[in-house]
PDB file of C-alpha atoms and ligand atoms in Angstrom:
ATOM      1  CA  UNK K  22       0.173  14.714  -4.827  1.00 94.00           C
ATOM      2  CA  UNK K  23      -3.015  14.743  -2.842  1.00 95.00           C
ATOM      3  CA  UNK K  24      -2.939  14.715   1.011  1.00 97.00           C
ATOM      4  CA  UNK K  25      -6.074  13.911   2.916  1.00 97.00           C
ATOM      5  CA  UNK K  26      -5.684  14.497   6.610  1.00 98.00           C
ATOM      6  CA  UNK K  27      -8.343  12.817   8.877  1.00 98.00           C
ATOM      7  CA  UNK K  28      -8.709  13.092  12.681  1.00 98.00           C
ATOM      8  CA  UNK K  29      -7.709   9.562  13.535  1.00 98.00           C
ATOM      9  CA  UNK K  30      -6.712   6.129  12.449  1.00 98.00           C
ATOM     10  CA  UNK K  31     -10.288   4.941  12.399  1.00 98.00           C
ATOM     11  CA  UNK K  32     -11.455   7.719  10.183  1.00 98.00           C
ATOM     12  CA  UNK K  33      -8.355   7.217   7.914  1.00 98.00           C
ATOM     13  CA  UNK K  34      -8.895   3.667   7.568  1.00 98.00           C
ATOM     14  CA  UNK K  35     -12.595   4.109   6.677  1.00 98.00           C
ATOM     15  CA  UNK K  36     -11.545   6.657   4.084  1.00 98.00           C
ATOM     16  CA  UNK K  37      -9.143   4.382   2.503  1.00 98.00           C
ATOM     17  CA  UNK K  38     -11.652   1.384   2.416  1.00 98.00           C
ATOM     18  CA  UNK K  39     -14.060   3.664   0.788  1.00 98.00           C
ATOM     19  CA  UNK K  40     -11.777   4.859  -1.723  1.00 97.00           C
ATOM     20  CA  UNK K  41     -10.744   1.292  -2.730  1.00 98.00           C
ATOM     21  CA  UNK K  42     -14.410   0.208  -2.837  1.00 98.00           C
ATOM     22  CA  UNK K  43     -15.356   3.098  -5.148  1.00 97.00           C
ATOM     23  CA  UNK K  44     -12.484   2.172  -7.513  1.00 96.00           C
ATOM     24  CA  UNK K  45     -13.558  -1.418  -7.594  1.00 97.00           C
ATOM     25  CA  UNK K  46     -17.293  -0.565  -8.183  1.00 95.00           C
ATOM     26  CA  UNK K  47     -16.433   1.787 -11.031  1.00 93.00           C
ATOM     27  CA  UNK K  48     -14.272  -0.570 -12.851  1.00 92.00           C
ATOM     28  CA  UNK K  49     -15.789  -2.252 -15.893  1.00 88.00           C
ATOM     29  CA  UNK K  50     -14.647  -5.895 -15.314  1.00 81.00           C
ATOM     30  CA  UNK K  51     -15.076  -8.852 -17.670  1.00 83.00           C
ATOM     31  CA  UNK K  52     -13.775 -12.373 -17.501  1.00 78.00           C
ATOM     32  CA  UNK K  53     -10.413 -11.260 -19.032  1.00 82.00           C
ATOM     33  CA  UNK K  54     -10.316  -7.834 -17.317  1.00 90.00           C
ATOM     34  CA  UNK K  55     -10.114  -7.705 -13.758  1.00 96.00           C
ATOM     35  CA  UNK K  56      -9.419  -4.673 -11.478  1.00 97.00           C
ATOM     36  CA  UNK K  57      -5.764  -5.070 -10.444  1.00 98.00           C
ATOM     37  CA  UNK K  58      -5.084  -3.969  -6.875  1.00 98.00           C
ATOM     38  CA  UNK K  59      -1.758  -3.818  -5.289  1.00 98.00           C
ATOM     39  CA  UNK K  60      -1.751  -4.469  -1.385  1.00 98.00           C
ATOM     40  CA  UNK K  61       0.496  -3.929   1.598  1.00 98.00           C
ATOM     41  CA  UNK K  62       0.795  -6.029   4.861  1.00 98.00           C
ATOM     42  CA  UNK K  63       1.790  -4.412   8.246  1.00 96.00           C
ATOM     43  CA  UNK K  64      -0.068  -2.743  11.233  1.00 96.00           C
ATOM     44  CA  UNK K  65      -1.384   0.264   9.131  1.00 98.00           C
ATOM     45  CA  UNK K  66      -3.626  -1.293   6.681  1.00 98.00           C
ATOM     46  CA  UNK K  67      -5.265  -3.708   9.290  1.00 98.00           C
ATOM     47  CA  UNK K  68      -8.418  -1.478   9.955  1.00 98.00           C
ATOM     48  CA  UNK K  69      -8.645  -0.684   6.185  1.00 99.00           C
ATOM     49  CA  UNK K  70      -8.991  -4.465   5.682  1.00 99.00           C
ATOM     50  CA  UNK K  71     -11.656  -4.875   8.495  1.00 98.00           C
ATOM     51  CA  UNK K  72     -13.667  -2.103   6.745  1.00 98.00           C
ATOM     52  CA  UNK K  73     -13.261  -3.794   3.341  1.00 98.00           C
ATOM     53  CA  UNK K  74     -14.544  -6.991   4.866  1.00 98.00           C
ATOM     54  CA  UNK K  75     -17.500  -5.156   6.449  1.00 98.00           C
ATOM     55  CA  UNK K  76     -18.276  -3.497   3.142  1.00 98.00           C
ATOM     56  CA  UNK K  77     -18.313  -6.953   1.494  1.00 98.00           C
ATOM     57  CA  UNK K  78     -20.705  -8.300   4.154  1.00 98.00           C
ATOM     58  CA  UNK K  79     -22.914  -5.327   3.645  1.00 98.00           C
ATOM     59  CA  UNK K  80     -23.152  -6.163   0.059  1.00 98.00           C
ATOM     60  CA  UNK K  81     -21.328  -2.870  -0.996  1.00 97.00           C
ATOM     61  CA  UNK K  82     -18.314  -4.589  -2.606  1.00 97.00           C
ATOM     62  CA  UNK K  83     -17.358  -7.917  -4.339  1.00 97.00           C
ATOM     63  CA  UNK K  84     -13.784  -8.967  -4.919  1.00 98.00           C
ATOM     64  CA  UNK K  85     -15.026 -11.382  -7.744  1.00 96.00           C
ATOM     65  CA  UNK K  86     -13.561  -9.052 -10.313  1.00 96.00           C
ATOM     66  CA  UNK K  87     -10.549  -8.141  -8.383  1.00 98.00           C
ATOM     67  CA  UNK K  88      -7.067  -9.502  -8.960  1.00 98.00           C
ATOM     68  CA  UNK K  89      -4.518  -8.565  -6.149  1.00 98.00           C
ATOM     69  CA  UNK K  90      -0.700  -8.347  -6.135  1.00 98.00           C
ATOM     70  CA  UNK K  91       0.866  -8.038  -2.822  1.00 98.00           C
ATOM     71  CA  UNK K  92       3.896  -5.738  -2.445  1.00 98.00           C
ATOM     72  CA  UNK K  93       6.371  -8.181  -0.797  1.00 98.00           C
ATOM     73  CA  UNK K  94       7.065 -11.437   0.961  1.00 98.00           C
ATOM     74  CA  UNK K  95       9.845 -12.638   3.229  1.00 98.00           C
ATOM     75  CA  UNK K  96      12.488 -14.895   1.701  1.00 98.00           C
ATOM     76  CA  UNK K  97      12.737 -18.255   3.280  1.00 97.00           C
ATOM     77  CA  UNK K  98       9.732 -18.168   5.585  1.00 97.00           C
ATOM     78  CA  UNK K  99       7.313 -21.174   4.974  1.00 97.00           C
ATOM     79  CA  UNK K 100       4.221 -19.862   3.494  1.00 96.00           C
ATOM     80  CA  UNK K 101       2.184 -21.390   6.344  1.00 97.00           C
ATOM     81  CA  UNK K 102       4.344 -19.533   8.889  1.00 96.00           C
ATOM     82  CA  UNK K 103       2.080 -17.362  11.010  1.00 96.00           C
ATOM     83  CA  UNK K 104       4.132 -14.231  10.076  1.00 96.00           C
ATOM     84  CA  UNK K 105       4.305 -14.901   6.391  1.00 97.00           C
ATOM     85  CA  UNK K 106       2.632 -12.208   4.291  1.00 98.00           C
ATOM     86  CA  UNK K 107       0.580 -15.284   2.747  1.00 98.00           C
ATOM     87  CA  UNK K 108      -0.858 -16.033   6.189  1.00 98.00           C
ATOM     88  CA  UNK K 109      -1.368 -12.234   6.959  1.00 98.00           C
ATOM     89  CA  UNK K 110      -3.320 -11.609   3.708  1.00 98.00           C
ATOM     90  CA  UNK K 111      -5.565 -14.802   4.019  1.00 98.00           C
ATOM     91  CA  UNK K 112      -6.318 -14.163   7.885  1.00 98.00           C
ATOM     92  CA  UNK K 113      -6.733 -10.196   7.431  1.00 98.00           C
ATOM     93  CA  UNK K 114      -8.479 -10.002   4.113  1.00 98.00           C
ATOM     94  CA  UNK K 115      -8.789 -12.853   1.746  1.00 98.00           C
ATOM     95  CA  UNK K 116     -10.810 -15.344   3.923  1.00 98.00           C
ATOM     96  CA  UNK K 117     -13.282 -12.564   4.641  1.00 98.00           C
ATOM     97  CA  UNK K 118     -14.189 -11.710   1.108  1.00 98.00           C
ATOM     98  CA  UNK K 119     -15.291 -13.449  -2.183  1.00 98.00           C
ATOM     99  CA  UNK K 120     -11.942 -13.267  -3.881  1.00 98.00           C
ATOM    100  CA  UNK K 121     -10.992 -16.055  -6.353  1.00 97.00           C
ATOM    101  CA  UNK K 122      -7.779 -17.497  -4.915  1.00 97.00           C
ATOM    102  CA  UNK K 123      -6.566 -17.906  -8.590  1.00 97.00           C
ATOM    103  CA  UNK K 124      -6.523 -14.053  -8.632  1.00 97.00           C
ATOM    104  CA  UNK K 125      -4.422 -13.506  -5.571  1.00 98.00           C
ATOM    105  CA  UNK K 126      -0.632 -13.002  -6.251  1.00 98.00           C
ATOM    106  CA  UNK K 127       2.040 -12.779  -3.551  1.00 98.00           C
ATOM    107  CA  UNK K 128       5.699 -13.220  -4.421  1.00 98.00           C
ATOM    108  CA  UNK K 129       7.041 -16.733  -3.569  1.00 98.00           C
ATOM    109  CA  UNK K 130       9.908 -16.095  -1.073  1.00 98.00           C
ATOM    110  CA  UNK K 131      10.772 -19.864  -1.169  1.00 98.00           C
ATOM    111  CA  UNK K 132      11.124 -20.203  -4.959  1.00 98.00           C
ATOM    112  CA  UNK K 133      13.988 -22.299  -6.086  1.00 97.00           C
ATOM    113  CA  UNK K 134      15.203 -19.417  -8.335  1.00 98.00           C
ATOM    114  CA  UNK K 135      14.332 -16.123  -6.710  1.00 98.00           C
ATOM    115  CA  UNK K 136      15.465 -14.031  -9.568  1.00 98.00           C
ATOM    116  CA  UNK K 137      13.251 -16.012 -12.061  1.00 98.00           C
ATOM    117  CA  UNK K 138      10.466 -15.524  -9.499  1.00 98.00           C
ATOM    118  CA  UNK K 139      10.886 -11.754  -9.405  1.00 98.00           C
ATOM    119  CA  UNK K 140      10.938 -11.465 -13.266  1.00 98.00           C
ATOM    120  CA  UNK K 141       7.892 -13.626 -13.448  1.00 98.00           C
ATOM    121  CA  UNK K 142       6.039 -11.360 -10.931  1.00 98.00           C
ATOM    122  CA  UNK K 143       6.683  -8.365 -13.061  1.00 98.00           C
ATOM    123  CA  UNK K 144       5.499 -10.297 -16.133  1.00 98.00           C
ATOM    124  CA  UNK K 145       2.230 -11.349 -14.698  1.00 98.00           C
ATOM    125  CA  UNK K 146       1.592  -7.608 -13.568  1.00 98.00           C
ATOM    126  CA  UNK K 147       2.024  -6.636 -17.338  1.00 98.00           C
ATOM    127  CA  UNK K 148      -0.130  -9.477 -18.485  1.00 97.00           C
ATOM    128  CA  UNK K 149      -2.991  -8.477 -16.320  1.00 96.00           C
ATOM    129  CA  UNK K 150      -2.847  -5.000 -17.758  1.00 96.00           C
ATOM    130  CA  UNK K 151      -0.790  -3.442 -15.056  1.00 98.00           C
ATOM    131  CA  UNK K 152      -1.778  -2.309 -11.440  1.00 98.00           C
ATOM    132  CA  UNK K 153      -4.914   0.009 -11.409  1.00 97.00           C
ATOM    133  CA  UNK K 154      -4.421   1.061  -7.749  1.00 98.00           C
ATOM    134  CA  UNK K 155      -1.444   0.313  -5.613  1.00 98.00           C
ATOM    135  CA  UNK K 156      -2.172   0.683  -1.848  1.00 98.00           C
ATOM    136  CA  UNK K 157       0.964   0.976   0.495  1.00 98.00           C
ATOM    137  CA  UNK K 158       2.166   1.834   3.913  1.00 98.00           C
ATOM    138  CA  UNK K 159       5.231   4.015   4.886  1.00 98.00           C
ATOM    139  CA  UNK K 160       8.126   2.697   6.899  1.00 96.00           C
ATOM    140  CA  UNK K 161       9.776   4.774   9.599  1.00 95.00           C
ATOM    141  CA  UNK K 162      12.631   5.325   7.225  1.00 95.00           C
ATOM    142  CA  UNK K 163      10.534   6.318   4.530  1.00 97.00           C
ATOM    143  CA  UNK K 164      10.391   2.967   2.621  1.00 96.00           C
ATOM    144  CA  UNK K 165       7.374   1.984   0.694  1.00 98.00           C
ATOM    145  CA  UNK K 166       7.061  -1.811   0.234  1.00 98.00           C
ATOM    146  CA  UNK K 167      10.586  -3.195   1.162  1.00 97.00           C
ATOM    147  CA  UNK K 168      12.438  -0.490  -0.854  1.00 97.00           C
ATOM    148  CA  UNK K 169      14.766   0.329   1.774  1.00 95.00           C
ATOM    149  CA  UNK K 170      16.920   3.516   1.772  1.00 96.00           C
ATOM    150  CA  UNK K 171      19.401   3.554  -0.995  1.00 97.00           C
ATOM    151  CA  UNK K 172      17.104   1.602  -3.386  1.00 97.00           C
ATOM    152  CA  UNK K 173      17.095   2.571  -7.043  1.00 98.00           C
ATOM    153  CA  UNK K 174      14.326   4.745  -7.822  1.00 98.00           C
ATOM    154  CA  UNK K 175      14.078   2.760 -11.031  1.00 98.00           C
ATOM    155  CA  UNK K 176      13.924  -0.535  -9.217  1.00 98.00           C
ATOM    156  CA  UNK K 177      11.660  -3.471 -10.234  1.00 98.00           C
ATOM    157  CA  UNK K 178      10.691  -6.616  -8.366  1.00 98.00           C
ATOM    158  CA  UNK K 179      13.742  -8.099  -6.707  1.00 98.00           C
ATOM    159  CA  UNK K 180      15.224  -9.584  -3.581  1.00 98.00           C
ATOM    160  CA  UNK K 181      16.102  -6.898  -1.172  1.00 97.00           C
ATOM    161  CA  UNK K 182      18.341  -7.032   2.192  1.00 95.00           C
ATOM    162  CA  UNK K 183      16.487  -5.575   5.008  1.00 94.00           C
ATOM    163  CA  UNK K 184      17.980  -2.890   7.170  1.00 91.00           C
ATOM    164  CA  UNK K 185      18.315  -3.639  10.931  1.00 93.00           C
ATOM    165  CA  UNK K 186      15.817  -0.632  11.483  1.00 89.00           C
ATOM    166  CA  UNK K 187      13.120  -2.443   9.530  1.00 92.00           C
ATOM    167  CA  UNK K 188      13.965  -5.785  11.129  1.00 96.00           C
ATOM    168  CA  UNK K 189      13.684  -4.196  14.530  1.00 95.00           C
ATOM    169  CA  UNK K 190      10.398  -2.564  13.527  1.00 92.00           C
ATOM    170  CA  UNK K 191       9.015  -5.902  12.508  1.00 94.00           C
ATOM    171  CA  UNK K 192      10.462  -7.650  15.545  1.00 96.00           C
ATOM    172  CA  UNK K 193       7.033  -7.037  17.291  1.00 94.00           C
ATOM    173  CA  UNK K 194       5.691  -9.902  15.103  1.00 93.00           C
ATOM    174  CA  UNK K 195       8.505 -12.264  15.892  1.00 95.00           C
ATOM    175  CA  UNK K 196       8.485 -12.310  19.671  1.00 95.00           C
ATOM    176  CA  UNK K 197      10.352  -8.986  19.835  1.00 96.00           C
ATOM    177  CA  UNK K 198      13.308 -10.715  18.425  1.00 95.00           C
ATOM    178  CA  UNK K 199      14.811  -8.812  15.514  1.00 95.00           C
ATOM    179  CA  UNK K 200      17.262 -11.677  14.784  1.00 93.00           C
ATOM    180  CA  UNK K 201      14.260 -13.954  13.996  1.00 94.00           C
ATOM    181  CA  UNK K 202      12.949 -11.412  11.356  1.00 96.00           C
ATOM    182  CA  UNK K 203      14.191 -12.844   8.025  1.00 97.00           C
ATOM    183  CA  UNK K 204      17.089 -10.843   6.485  1.00 97.00           C
ATOM    184  CA  UNK K 205      15.745 -10.737   2.933  1.00 97.00           C
ATOM    185  CA  UNK K 206      12.465 -10.187   1.251  1.00 98.00           C
ATOM    186  CA  UNK K 207      11.085 -10.081  -2.319  1.00 98.00           C
ATOM    187  CA  UNK K 208       9.543  -6.577  -3.096  1.00 98.00           C
ATOM    188  CA  UNK K 209       8.195  -4.817  -5.800  1.00 98.00           C
ATOM    189  CA  UNK K 210      10.366  -2.104  -6.958  1.00 98.00           C
ATOM    190  CA  UNK K 211       9.790   1.817  -7.109  1.00 98.00           C
ATOM    191  CA  UNK K 212       9.308   1.598 -10.824  1.00 98.00           C
ATOM    192  CA  UNK K 213       6.758  -1.133 -10.488  1.00 98.00           C
ATOM    193  CA  UNK K 214       4.744   1.074  -8.051  1.00 98.00           C
ATOM    194  CA  UNK K 215       5.148   4.120 -10.314  1.00 98.00           C
ATOM    195  CA  UNK K 216       3.755   2.268 -13.234  1.00 98.00           C
ATOM    196  CA  UNK K 217       0.375   1.870 -11.349  1.00 98.00           C
ATOM    197  CA  UNK K 218      -2.441   4.141 -12.497  1.00 96.00           C
ATOM    198  CA  UNK K 219      -2.989   5.476  -8.945  1.00 96.00           C
ATOM    199  CA  UNK K 220      -1.077   5.032  -5.655  1.00 98.00           C
ATOM    200  CA  UNK K 221      -2.846   5.412  -2.345  1.00 98.00           C
ATOM    201  CA  UNK K 222      -0.408   5.563   0.734  1.00 98.00           C
ATOM    202  CA  UNK K 223      -1.745   5.073   4.253  1.00 98.00           C
ATOM    203  CA  UNK K 224       0.141   6.785   7.059  1.00 99.00           C
ATOM    204  CA  UNK K 225      -0.687   6.746  10.619  1.00 98.00           C
ATOM    205  CA  UNK K 226       0.763   7.760  13.859  1.00 98.00           C
ATOM    206  CA  UNK K 227       3.420  10.091  15.154  1.00 98.00           C
ATOM    207  CA  UNK K 228       6.037   7.504  14.764  1.00 97.00           C
ATOM    208  CA  UNK K 229       5.679   8.079  10.905  1.00 98.00           C
ATOM    209  CA  UNK K 230       5.710  11.871  11.223  1.00 98.00           C
ATOM    210  CA  UNK K 231       9.264  12.386  10.325  1.00 98.00           C
ATOM    211  CA  UNK K 232       8.971   9.952   7.369  1.00 98.00           C
ATOM    212  CA  UNK K 233       5.948  11.774   6.210  1.00 98.00           C
ATOM    213  CA  UNK K 234       7.730  15.097   6.345  1.00 98.00           C
ATOM    214  CA  UNK K 235      10.807  13.760   4.376  1.00 98.00           C
ATOM    215  CA  UNK K 236       8.753  12.320   1.546  1.00 98.00           C
ATOM    216  CA  UNK K 237       6.347  15.413   1.209  1.00 98.00           C
ATOM    217  CA  UNK K 238       8.518  18.366   1.966  1.00 98.00           C
ATOM    218  CA  UNK K 239      12.024  17.434   1.011  1.00 98.00           C
ATOM    219  CA  UNK K 240      13.271  16.417  -2.606  1.00 98.00           C
ATOM    220  CA  UNK K 241      13.017  13.135  -4.178  1.00 98.00           C
ATOM    221  CA  UNK K 242      15.741  11.134  -2.694  1.00 97.00           C
ATOM    222  CA  UNK K 243      16.794   7.426  -2.633  1.00 98.00           C
ATOM    223  CA  UNK K 244      17.282   7.591   0.996  1.00 98.00           C
ATOM    224  CA  UNK K 245      13.549   8.292   1.623  1.00 98.00           C
ATOM    225  CA  UNK K 246      12.109   6.070  -1.122  1.00 98.00           C
ATOM    226  CA  UNK K 247       8.465   7.044  -0.588  1.00 98.00           C
ATOM    227  CA  UNK K 248       9.531  10.566  -1.981  1.00 98.00           C
ATOM    228  CA  UNK K 249       9.326   9.117  -5.420  1.00 98.00           C
ATOM    229  CA  UNK K 250       5.658   9.586  -5.253  1.00 98.00           C
ATOM    230  CA  UNK K 251       6.079  13.199  -5.814  1.00 98.00           C
ATOM    231  CA  UNK K 252       6.794  12.210  -9.562  1.00 97.00           C
ATOM    232  CA  UNK K 253       3.521  10.078  -9.698  1.00 96.00           C
ATOM    233  CA  UNK K 254       0.571  11.679 -11.612  1.00 94.00           C
ATOM    234  CA  UNK K 255      -2.066  10.330  -9.167  1.00 95.00           C
ATOM    235  CA  UNK K 256      -0.658   9.762  -5.648  1.00 96.00           C
ATOM    236  CA  UNK K 257      -2.972  10.174  -2.673  1.00 97.00           C
ATOM    237  CA  UNK K 258      -1.650  10.113   0.803  1.00 98.00           C
ATOM    238  CA  UNK K 259      -4.350   9.565   3.422  1.00 98.00           C
ATOM    239  CA  UNK K 260      -2.994  10.049   6.946  1.00 98.00           C
ATOM    240  CA  UNK K 261      -4.248  10.759  10.544  1.00 98.00           C
ATOM    241  CA  UNK K 262      -3.509  14.161  12.297  1.00 98.00           C
ATOM    242  CA  UNK K 263      -0.864  12.377  14.377  1.00 98.00           C
ATOM    243  CA  UNK K 264       1.143  11.496  11.392  1.00 98.00           C
ATOM    244  CA  UNK K 265       1.195  15.232  10.417  1.00 98.00           C
ATOM    245  CA  UNK K 266       3.074  16.308  13.493  1.00 98.00           C
ATOM    246  CA  UNK K 267       6.417  17.073  11.668  1.00 98.00           C
ATOM    247  CA  UNK K 268       4.876  18.780   8.668  1.00 98.00           C
ATOM    248  CA  UNK K 269       5.087  22.610   8.649  1.00 98.00           C
ATOM    249  CA  UNK K 270       2.003  24.487   9.537  1.00 97.00           C
ATOM    250  CA  UNK K 271       1.832  25.871   5.968  1.00 97.00           C
ATOM    251  CA  UNK K 272       1.943  22.475   4.365  1.00 97.00           C
ATOM    252  CA  UNK K 273      -0.965  21.070   6.568  1.00 98.00           C
ATOM    253  CA  UNK K 274      -2.852  24.187   5.783  1.00 97.00           C
ATOM    254  CA  UNK K 275      -2.122  24.005   2.050  1.00 96.00           C
ATOM    255  CA  UNK K 276      -3.513  20.433   1.645  1.00 96.00           C
ATOM    256  CA  UNK K 277      -6.251  21.098   4.106  1.00 96.00           C
ATOM    257  CA  UNK K 278      -7.457  24.173   2.226  1.00 95.00           C
ATOM    258  CA  UNK K 279      -7.526  22.280  -1.090  1.00 92.00           C
ATOM    259  CA  UNK K 280      -9.789  19.430   0.360  1.00 92.00           C
ATOM    260  CA  UNK K 281     -11.960  22.128   2.048  1.00 92.00           C
ATOM    261  CA  UNK K 282     -12.542  24.232  -1.005  1.00 89.00           C
ATOM    262  CA  UNK K 283     -13.286  21.063  -3.203  1.00 88.00           C
ATOM    263  CA  UNK K 284     -15.791  19.762  -0.668  1.00 88.00           C
ATOM    264  CA  UNK K 285     -17.454  23.230  -0.458  1.00 90.00           C
ATOM    265  CA  UNK K 286     -17.672  23.001  -4.267  1.00 88.00           C
ATOM    266  CA  UNK K 287     -19.750  19.726  -3.733  1.00 88.00           C
ATOM    267  CA  UNK K 288     -17.000  17.458  -5.350  1.00 88.00           C
ATOM    268  CA  UNK K 289     -17.028  13.819  -4.504  1.00 89.00           C
ATOM    269  CA  UNK K 290     -13.972  13.161  -2.458  1.00 89.00           C
ATOM    270  CA  UNK K 291     -13.567   9.583  -3.717  1.00 90.00           C
ATOM    271  CA  UNK K 292     -13.959  10.152  -7.530  1.00 81.00           C
ATOM    272  CA  UNK K 293     -10.907   9.916  -9.668  1.00 70.00           C
ATOM    273  CA  UNK K 294     -11.914  13.232 -11.392  1.00 65.00           C
ATOM    274  CA  UNK K 295     -11.252  14.661  -8.026  1.00 63.00           C
ATOM    275  CA  UNK K 296      -7.543  14.346  -8.229  1.00 60.00           C
ATOM    276  CA  UNK K 297      -7.565  16.267 -11.461  1.00 59.00           C
ATOM    277  CA  UNK K 298      -8.540  19.482  -9.532  1.00 56.00           C
ATOM    278  CA  UNK K 299      -6.465  18.798  -6.397  1.00 53.00           C
TER     279      UNK K 299
HETATM  280  P1  LIG Q 307       3.584  -0.706   9.385  1.00 72.03           P
HETATM  281  O1  LIG Q 307       4.669  -0.806   8.224  1.00 72.03           O
HETATM  282  O2  LIG Q 307       2.188  -0.405   8.625  1.00 72.03           O
HETATM  283  O3  LIG Q 307       3.501  -1.948  10.166  1.00 72.03           O
HETATM  284  O4  LIG Q 307       3.944   0.484  10.264  1.00 72.03           O
HETATM  285  C1  LIG Q 307       4.719   0.045   7.214  1.00 72.03           C
HETATM  286  C2  LIG Q 307       5.880  -0.424   6.385  1.00 72.03           C
HETATM  287  O5  LIG Q 307       6.995  -0.600   7.049  1.00 72.03           O
HETATM  288  O6  LIG Q 307       5.904  -0.270   5.191  1.00 72.03           O
END
């Protein structure tokens, strides 16, 4: 696991957007081989999406060769609802870049047969060659996507019932009424995430400090599902200083030292070879 600690949310978001951009640029796309990118919703990736849109406007990145897979979607919320993840992705990213809408994948939370929808979602990921880079956020309770505490560490895309903590956290998008937050969501599983070639987790703010400590310093545990990333071959956590508040001083120093010594050696912090040394 690599942990990149940046001074603030803005620098963290810029770093993440640069990382994603470089991966897209480096990928040799062809008509039947697109760069498959897993994406989150939520407050944390907002600025990263703003930077990606800016990089697109600056001519630095194109999404023509990109196929996206969102992590999750609420069950039973109309696609056009202002708080659906379909709406979120269109507003925050897709409408600002040149992605082909045929290459956008978001689970259908209104499918007649939700189990079949989940199985189909997994199948399409495999058909597209698997996810190259899965970008994610971290919940206050350590969840990644909607893999709530107690989720199977081997889980695949499925319907998950949301904890009250998650519904309360998301109530800010539903007029501060936790009861209006849908009770269930379709979410990719932890095994779906682990199958990706690389995972990039964005963590910002002191409200996430405890969760970050749990997934980094404690053992792998289904109650803090993000801890499964300790088993991933290429997992990068990019966070701001505030999010590291509960990490031990030695943990922070350890990860900072690695980044410092690689940068002193002139390594490119965004290259995939970099992780081989980190
Ligand atoms: P947030 O959500 O980015 O809105 O904090 C993260 C999550 O719950 O996964």
